[in-house]
Coordinates of C-alpha atoms and ligand atoms in Angstrom, one line a residue:
X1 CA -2.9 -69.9 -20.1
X2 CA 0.9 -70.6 -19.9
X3 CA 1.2 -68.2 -22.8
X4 CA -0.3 -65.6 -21.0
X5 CA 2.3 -66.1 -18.2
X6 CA 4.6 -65.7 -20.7
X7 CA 3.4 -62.9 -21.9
X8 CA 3.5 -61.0 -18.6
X9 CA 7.1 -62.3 -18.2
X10 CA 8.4 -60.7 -21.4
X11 CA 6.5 -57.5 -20.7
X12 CA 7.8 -57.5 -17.2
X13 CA 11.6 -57.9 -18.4
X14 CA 11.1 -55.2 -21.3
X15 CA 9.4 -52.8 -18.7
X16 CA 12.4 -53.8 -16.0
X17 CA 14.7 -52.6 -18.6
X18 CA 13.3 -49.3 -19.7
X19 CA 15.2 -46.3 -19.2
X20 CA 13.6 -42.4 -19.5
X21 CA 15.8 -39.0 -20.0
X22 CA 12.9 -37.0 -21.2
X23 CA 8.7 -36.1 -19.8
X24 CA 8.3 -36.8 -23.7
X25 CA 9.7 -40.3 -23.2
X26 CA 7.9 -40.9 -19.9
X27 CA 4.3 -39.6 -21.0
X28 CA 4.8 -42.4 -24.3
X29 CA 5.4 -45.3 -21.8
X30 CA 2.4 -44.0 -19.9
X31 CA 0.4 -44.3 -22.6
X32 CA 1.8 -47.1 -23.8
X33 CA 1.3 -49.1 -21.3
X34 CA -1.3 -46.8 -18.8
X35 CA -3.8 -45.4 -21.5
X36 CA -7.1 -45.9 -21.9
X37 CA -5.8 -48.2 -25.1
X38 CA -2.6 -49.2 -23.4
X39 CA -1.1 -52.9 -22.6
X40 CA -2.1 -53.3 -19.3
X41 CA -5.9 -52.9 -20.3
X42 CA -5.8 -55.1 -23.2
X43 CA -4.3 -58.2 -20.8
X44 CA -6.8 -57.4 -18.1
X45 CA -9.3 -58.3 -21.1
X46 CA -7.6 -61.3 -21.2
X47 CA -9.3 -62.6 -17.9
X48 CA -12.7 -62.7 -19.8
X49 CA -11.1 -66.2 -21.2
X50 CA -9.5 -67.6 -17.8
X51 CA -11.7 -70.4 -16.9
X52 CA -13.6 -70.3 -13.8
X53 CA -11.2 -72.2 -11.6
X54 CA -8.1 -70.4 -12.5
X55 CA -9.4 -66.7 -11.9
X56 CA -8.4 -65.8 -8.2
X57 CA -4.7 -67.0 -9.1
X58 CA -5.0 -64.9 -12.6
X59 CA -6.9 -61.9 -10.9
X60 CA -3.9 -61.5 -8.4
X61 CA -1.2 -62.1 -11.1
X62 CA -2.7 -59.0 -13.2
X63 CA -2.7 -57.0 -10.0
X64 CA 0.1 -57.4 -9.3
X65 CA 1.4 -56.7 -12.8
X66 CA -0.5 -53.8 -13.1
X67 CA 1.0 -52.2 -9.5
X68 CA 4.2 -53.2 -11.3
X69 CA 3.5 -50.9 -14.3
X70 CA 2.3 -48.5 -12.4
X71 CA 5.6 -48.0 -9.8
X72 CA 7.4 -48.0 -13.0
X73 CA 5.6 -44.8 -14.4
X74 CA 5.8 -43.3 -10.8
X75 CA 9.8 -43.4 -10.9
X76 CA 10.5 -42.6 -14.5
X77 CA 8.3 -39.4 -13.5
X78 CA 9.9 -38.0 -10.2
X79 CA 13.3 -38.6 -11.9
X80 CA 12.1 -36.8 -15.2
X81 CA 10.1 -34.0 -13.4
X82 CA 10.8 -30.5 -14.3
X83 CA 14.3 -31.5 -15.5
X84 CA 13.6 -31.7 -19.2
X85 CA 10.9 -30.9 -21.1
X86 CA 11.8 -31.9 -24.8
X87 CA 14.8 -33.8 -26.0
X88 CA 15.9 -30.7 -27.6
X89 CA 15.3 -28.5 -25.1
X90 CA 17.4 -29.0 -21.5
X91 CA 17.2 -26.5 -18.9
X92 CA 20.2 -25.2 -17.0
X93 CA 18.8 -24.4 -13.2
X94 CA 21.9 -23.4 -12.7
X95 CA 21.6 -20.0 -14.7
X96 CA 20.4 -16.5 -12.7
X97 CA 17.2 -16.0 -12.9
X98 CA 15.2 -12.8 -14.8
X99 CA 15.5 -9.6 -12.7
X100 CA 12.5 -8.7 -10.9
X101 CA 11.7 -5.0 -11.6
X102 CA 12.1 -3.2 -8.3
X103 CA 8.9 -1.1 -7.3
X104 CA 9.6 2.5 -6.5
X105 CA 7.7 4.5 -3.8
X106 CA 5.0 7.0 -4.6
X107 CA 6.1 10.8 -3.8
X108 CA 4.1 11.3 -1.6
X109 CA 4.8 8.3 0.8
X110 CA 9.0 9.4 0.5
X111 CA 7.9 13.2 1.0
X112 CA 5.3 12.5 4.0
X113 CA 8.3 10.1 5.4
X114 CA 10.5 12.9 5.7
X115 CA 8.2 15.2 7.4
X116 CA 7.3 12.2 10.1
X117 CA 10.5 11.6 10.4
X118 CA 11.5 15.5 11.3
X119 CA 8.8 15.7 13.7
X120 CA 9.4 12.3 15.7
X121 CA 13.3 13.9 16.1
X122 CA 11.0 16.4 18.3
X123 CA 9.0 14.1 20.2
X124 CA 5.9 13.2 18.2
X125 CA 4.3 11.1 17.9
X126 CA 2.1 9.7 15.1
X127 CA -1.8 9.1 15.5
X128 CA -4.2 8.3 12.6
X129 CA -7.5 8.0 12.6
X130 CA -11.0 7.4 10.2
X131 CA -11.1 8.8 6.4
X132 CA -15.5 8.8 7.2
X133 CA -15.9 10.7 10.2
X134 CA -18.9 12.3 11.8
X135 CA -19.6 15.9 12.0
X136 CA -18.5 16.7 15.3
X137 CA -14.7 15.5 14.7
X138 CA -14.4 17.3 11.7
X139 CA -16.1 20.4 12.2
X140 CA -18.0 20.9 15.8
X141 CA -15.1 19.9 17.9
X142 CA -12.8 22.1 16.0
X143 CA -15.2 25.4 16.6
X144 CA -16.6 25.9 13.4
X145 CA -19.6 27.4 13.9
X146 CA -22.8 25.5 12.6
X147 CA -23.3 28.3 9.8
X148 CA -19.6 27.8 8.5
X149 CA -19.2 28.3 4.9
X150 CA -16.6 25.2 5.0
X151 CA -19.4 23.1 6.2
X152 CA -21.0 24.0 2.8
X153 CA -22.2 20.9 0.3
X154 CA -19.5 22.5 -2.2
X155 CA -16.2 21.8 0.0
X156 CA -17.5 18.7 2.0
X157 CA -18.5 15.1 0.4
X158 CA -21.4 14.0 2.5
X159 CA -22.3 10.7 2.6
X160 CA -25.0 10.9 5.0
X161 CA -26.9 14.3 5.9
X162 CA -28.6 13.0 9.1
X163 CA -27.1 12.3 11.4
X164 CA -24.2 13.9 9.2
X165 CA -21.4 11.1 7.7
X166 CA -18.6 12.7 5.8
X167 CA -15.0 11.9 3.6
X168 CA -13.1 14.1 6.4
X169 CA -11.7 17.4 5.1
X170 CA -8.8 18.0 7.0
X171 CA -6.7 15.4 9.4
X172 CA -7.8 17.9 12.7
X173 CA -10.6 15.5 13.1
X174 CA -7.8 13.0 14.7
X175 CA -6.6 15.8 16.5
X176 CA -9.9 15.9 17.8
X177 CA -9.6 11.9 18.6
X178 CA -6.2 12.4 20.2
X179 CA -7.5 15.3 22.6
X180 CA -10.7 13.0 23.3
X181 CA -8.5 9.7 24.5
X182 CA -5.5 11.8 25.7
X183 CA -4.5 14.5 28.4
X184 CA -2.1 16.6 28.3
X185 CA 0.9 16.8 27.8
X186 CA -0.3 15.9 23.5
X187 CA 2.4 16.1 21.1
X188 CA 1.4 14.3 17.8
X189 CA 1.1 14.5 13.7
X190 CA -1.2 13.6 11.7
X191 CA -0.9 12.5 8.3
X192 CA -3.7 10.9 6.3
X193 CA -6.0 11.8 3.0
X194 CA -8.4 14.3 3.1
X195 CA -11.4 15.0 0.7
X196 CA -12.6 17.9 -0.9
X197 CA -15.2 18.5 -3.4
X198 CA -12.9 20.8 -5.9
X199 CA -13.0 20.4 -9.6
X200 CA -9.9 18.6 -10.7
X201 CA -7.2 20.4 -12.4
X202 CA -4.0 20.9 -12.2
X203 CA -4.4 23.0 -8.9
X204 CA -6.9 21.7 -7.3
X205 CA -7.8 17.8 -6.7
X206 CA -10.9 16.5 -4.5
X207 CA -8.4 14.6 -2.1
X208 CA -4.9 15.7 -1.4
X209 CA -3.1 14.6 1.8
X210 CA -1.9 16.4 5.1
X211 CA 0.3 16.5 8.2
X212 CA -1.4 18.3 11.0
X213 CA 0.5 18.7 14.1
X214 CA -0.9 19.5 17.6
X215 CA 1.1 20.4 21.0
X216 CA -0.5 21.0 24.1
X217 CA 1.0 21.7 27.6
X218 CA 1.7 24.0 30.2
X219 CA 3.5 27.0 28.8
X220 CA 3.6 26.1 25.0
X221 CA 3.4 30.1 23.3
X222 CA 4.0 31.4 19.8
X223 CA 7.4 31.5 20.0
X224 CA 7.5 27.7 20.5
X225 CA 5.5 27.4 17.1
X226 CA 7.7 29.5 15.5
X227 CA 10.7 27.9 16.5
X228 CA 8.9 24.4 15.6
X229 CA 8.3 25.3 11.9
X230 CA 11.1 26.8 11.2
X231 CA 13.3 24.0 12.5
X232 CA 11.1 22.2 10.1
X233 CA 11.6 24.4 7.8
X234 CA 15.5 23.9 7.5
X235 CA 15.1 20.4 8.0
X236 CA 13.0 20.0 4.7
X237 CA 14.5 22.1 2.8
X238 CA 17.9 23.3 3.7
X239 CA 19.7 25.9 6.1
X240 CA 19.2 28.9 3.7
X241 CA 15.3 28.7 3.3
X242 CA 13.5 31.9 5.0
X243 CA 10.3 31.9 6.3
X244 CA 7.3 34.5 7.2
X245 CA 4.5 34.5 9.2
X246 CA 1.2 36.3 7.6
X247 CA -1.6 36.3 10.2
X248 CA -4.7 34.5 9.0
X249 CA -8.0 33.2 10.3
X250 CA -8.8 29.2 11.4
X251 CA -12.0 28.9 13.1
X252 CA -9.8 26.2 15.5
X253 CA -6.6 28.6 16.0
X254 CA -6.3 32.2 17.8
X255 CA -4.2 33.7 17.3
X256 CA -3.7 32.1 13.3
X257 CA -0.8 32.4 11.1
X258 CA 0.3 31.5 7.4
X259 CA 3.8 30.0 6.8
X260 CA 5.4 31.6 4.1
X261 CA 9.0 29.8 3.1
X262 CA 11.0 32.0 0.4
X263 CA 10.5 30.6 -2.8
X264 CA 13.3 27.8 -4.0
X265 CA 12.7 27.7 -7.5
X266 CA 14.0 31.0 -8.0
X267 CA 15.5 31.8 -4.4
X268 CA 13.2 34.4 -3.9
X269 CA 13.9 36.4 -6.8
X270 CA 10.6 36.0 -8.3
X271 CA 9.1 33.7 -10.3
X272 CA 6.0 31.6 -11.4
X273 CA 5.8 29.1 -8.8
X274 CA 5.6 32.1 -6.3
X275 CA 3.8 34.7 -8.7
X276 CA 6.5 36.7 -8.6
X277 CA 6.9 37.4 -5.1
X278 CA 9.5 35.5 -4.0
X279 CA 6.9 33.9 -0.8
X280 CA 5.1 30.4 -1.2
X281 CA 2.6 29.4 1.4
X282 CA 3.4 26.2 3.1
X283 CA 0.9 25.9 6.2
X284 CA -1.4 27.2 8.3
X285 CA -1.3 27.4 12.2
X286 CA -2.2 28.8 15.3
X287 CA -2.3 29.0 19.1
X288 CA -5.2 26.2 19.8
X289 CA -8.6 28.4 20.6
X290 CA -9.5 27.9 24.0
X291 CA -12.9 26.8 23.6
X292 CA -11.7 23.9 21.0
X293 CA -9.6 22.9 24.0
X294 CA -12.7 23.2 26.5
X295 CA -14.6 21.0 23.7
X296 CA -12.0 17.9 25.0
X297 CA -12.3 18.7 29.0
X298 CA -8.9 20.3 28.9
X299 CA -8.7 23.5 31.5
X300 CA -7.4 26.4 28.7
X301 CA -6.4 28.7 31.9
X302 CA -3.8 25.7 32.6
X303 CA -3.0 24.5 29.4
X304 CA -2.2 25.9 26.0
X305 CA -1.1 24.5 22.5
X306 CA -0.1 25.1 18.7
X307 CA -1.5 23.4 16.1
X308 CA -0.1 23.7 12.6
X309 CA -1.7 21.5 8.9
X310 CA 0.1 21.4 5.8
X311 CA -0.4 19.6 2.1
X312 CA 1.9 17.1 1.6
X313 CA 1.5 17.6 -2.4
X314 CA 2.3 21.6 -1.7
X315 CA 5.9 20.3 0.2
X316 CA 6.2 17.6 -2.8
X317 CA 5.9 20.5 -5.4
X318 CA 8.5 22.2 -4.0
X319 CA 11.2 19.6 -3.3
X320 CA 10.4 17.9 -6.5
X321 CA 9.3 20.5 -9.0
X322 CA 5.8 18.6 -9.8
X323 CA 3.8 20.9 -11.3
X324 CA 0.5 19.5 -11.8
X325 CA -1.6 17.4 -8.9
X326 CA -2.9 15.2 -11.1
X327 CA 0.1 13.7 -11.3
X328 CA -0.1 12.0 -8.5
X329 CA -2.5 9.6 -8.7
X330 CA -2.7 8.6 -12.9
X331 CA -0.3 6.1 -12.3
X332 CA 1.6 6.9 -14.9
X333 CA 4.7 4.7 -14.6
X334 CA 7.0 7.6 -16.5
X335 CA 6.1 9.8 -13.7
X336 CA 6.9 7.6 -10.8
X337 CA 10.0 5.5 -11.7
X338 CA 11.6 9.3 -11.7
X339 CA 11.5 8.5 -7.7
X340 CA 14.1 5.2 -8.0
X341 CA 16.3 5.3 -5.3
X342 CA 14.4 8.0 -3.3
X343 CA 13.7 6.7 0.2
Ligands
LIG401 N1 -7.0 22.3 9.3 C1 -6.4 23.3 8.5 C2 -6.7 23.0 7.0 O1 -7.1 21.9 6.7 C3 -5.0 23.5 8.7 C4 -4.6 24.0 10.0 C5 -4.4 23.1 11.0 C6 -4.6 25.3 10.3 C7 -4.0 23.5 12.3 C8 -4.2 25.8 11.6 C9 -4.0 24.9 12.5 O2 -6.6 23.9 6.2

């Protein structure tokens, strides 16, 4: 039994003594001394041949020894951890780390930003509102008759026929949840996706995204519209862009107008962006119809309002020369780090 004691003693001193500068060195003592095969196990087999009288002073002494052992490996590994890995191999913490790749915003984010930001200089304000909307937000509210062709299967994605669920096609529908909270004076923009159900190509996509704007008080005429999207206009796209007003046909708008701005690929002189006619259409817009404003409660003998949409991918084409929707939305990383830098 003495030589036991011994034993412990002489392991004790050579464990006292042992230093660790590597994980490499400090897993060996582990399982030198900690594994399944290791020393510790071994001379807790040794207990077997303690006689009876002498096991409860043996059975502490081993405990003990074994917490000893155990302390030990804690140290050696908070001092070792992460600090080294092999002896050949030391890691300087001190050195800059890899550059993290900086992200770049999408095109259309920077180029609906920008016409946000225009249109809060004016006073308004943005409202969003659901991508699935019922019928009577996207089309019913907004006076299209019942027998529309836009409420055709062909432009609208249904996803329920009755009572009629759809993708919205157009962001009016939160103009129509703005006039249904909200009395005048309403001055707000609307930006959000909107779904079609167009054969993809490089013209046509089956979502795209928009900016409505809507404006209703007392007083608010044509020339207030005008004035609007033009200051818009030079805003977005400098002090020497023209614009033109072709009169047009919204089911939601009367009188209606197309915005023409003169082409800036070719500053008007003709080209293929404009077909050769110097024009490109940027919105539509109107004078809200009276009975869309009746629809909400609003008296239309006291009040009256413009309301103008626009594509943000239409604006995008032009201030970045993108020629083909698709474009936006394959993800195609040579495409969009072209936008570093942009805000
Ligand atoms: N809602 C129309 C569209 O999606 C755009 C528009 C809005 C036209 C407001 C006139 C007035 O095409």
């Amino acid at each position: 039994m003495e030589q036991l004691l011994q034993q412990i003693e002489s392991y004790k001193k050579e464990i006292s003594a042992f230093e660790a500068s590597t994980a490499d060195a400090v897993e060996n003592f582990r399982i030198k001394w900690l594994g399944t095969k290791g020393l510790v196990k071994t001379i807790m087999g040794e207990m077997k041949n303690v006689p009876n009288e002498r096991k409860k002073e043996f059975g502490q002494i081993l405990n003990e020894f074994k917490l000893f052992v155990e302390t030990k490996f804690q140290s050696l590994a908070e001092n070792n951890s992460g600090l080294q890995t092999k002896d050949s191999e030391l890691i300087d913490w001190s050195l800059p780390g890899d550059p993290i790749a900086l992200g770049t915003r999408h095109p259309l984010s920077i180029v609906r930003n920008q016409i946000v930001s225009i249109f809060k200089r004016l006073g308004f304000a943005v409202a969003e509102g659901p991508e699935i909307e019922d019928d009577w937000h996207n089309f019913g509210a907004m006076n299209l008759p019942e027998d529309h062709p836009a409420r055709d299967m062909q432009d609208t994605f249904y996803i329920n026929q009755d009572p009629a669920w759809l993708l919205r096609t157009h962001t009016s529908s939160v103009q129509a949840r703005v006039m249904e909270k909200q009395k005048p004076p309403i001055r707000v923009i609307c930006p959000g996706r909107v779904y079609r159900n167009e054969t993809i190509s490089a013209r046509a996509h089956c979502f795209f995204h928009q900016v409505e704007g809507l404006y209703i008080d007392e007083n608010v005429s044509f020339a207030d519209l005008k004035q609007t999207l033009y200051f818009f206009v030079q805003e977005m796209f400098g002090k020497d862009t023209k614009v033109r007003f072709r009169p047009s046909y919204f089911p939601f708008t009367e009188p209606s107008a197309e915005m023409d701005i003169s082409c800036l690929i070719c500053g008007g002189d003709g080209c293929n962006v404009c077909k050769h006619t110097g024009w490109v259409e940027i919105l539509g817009s109107g004078m809200v119809h009276p009975k869309v404003l009746e629809n909400f409660g609003i008296d239309s003998n006291k009040y009256t309002g413009f309301a103008f949409g626009m594509g943000v991918e239409r604006i995008c084409q032009l201030k970045y020369r993108v020629n083909d929707l698709r474009l936006y939305s394959q993800n195609d990383v040579r495409f969009l780090k072209q936008f570093t830098g942009a805000l």
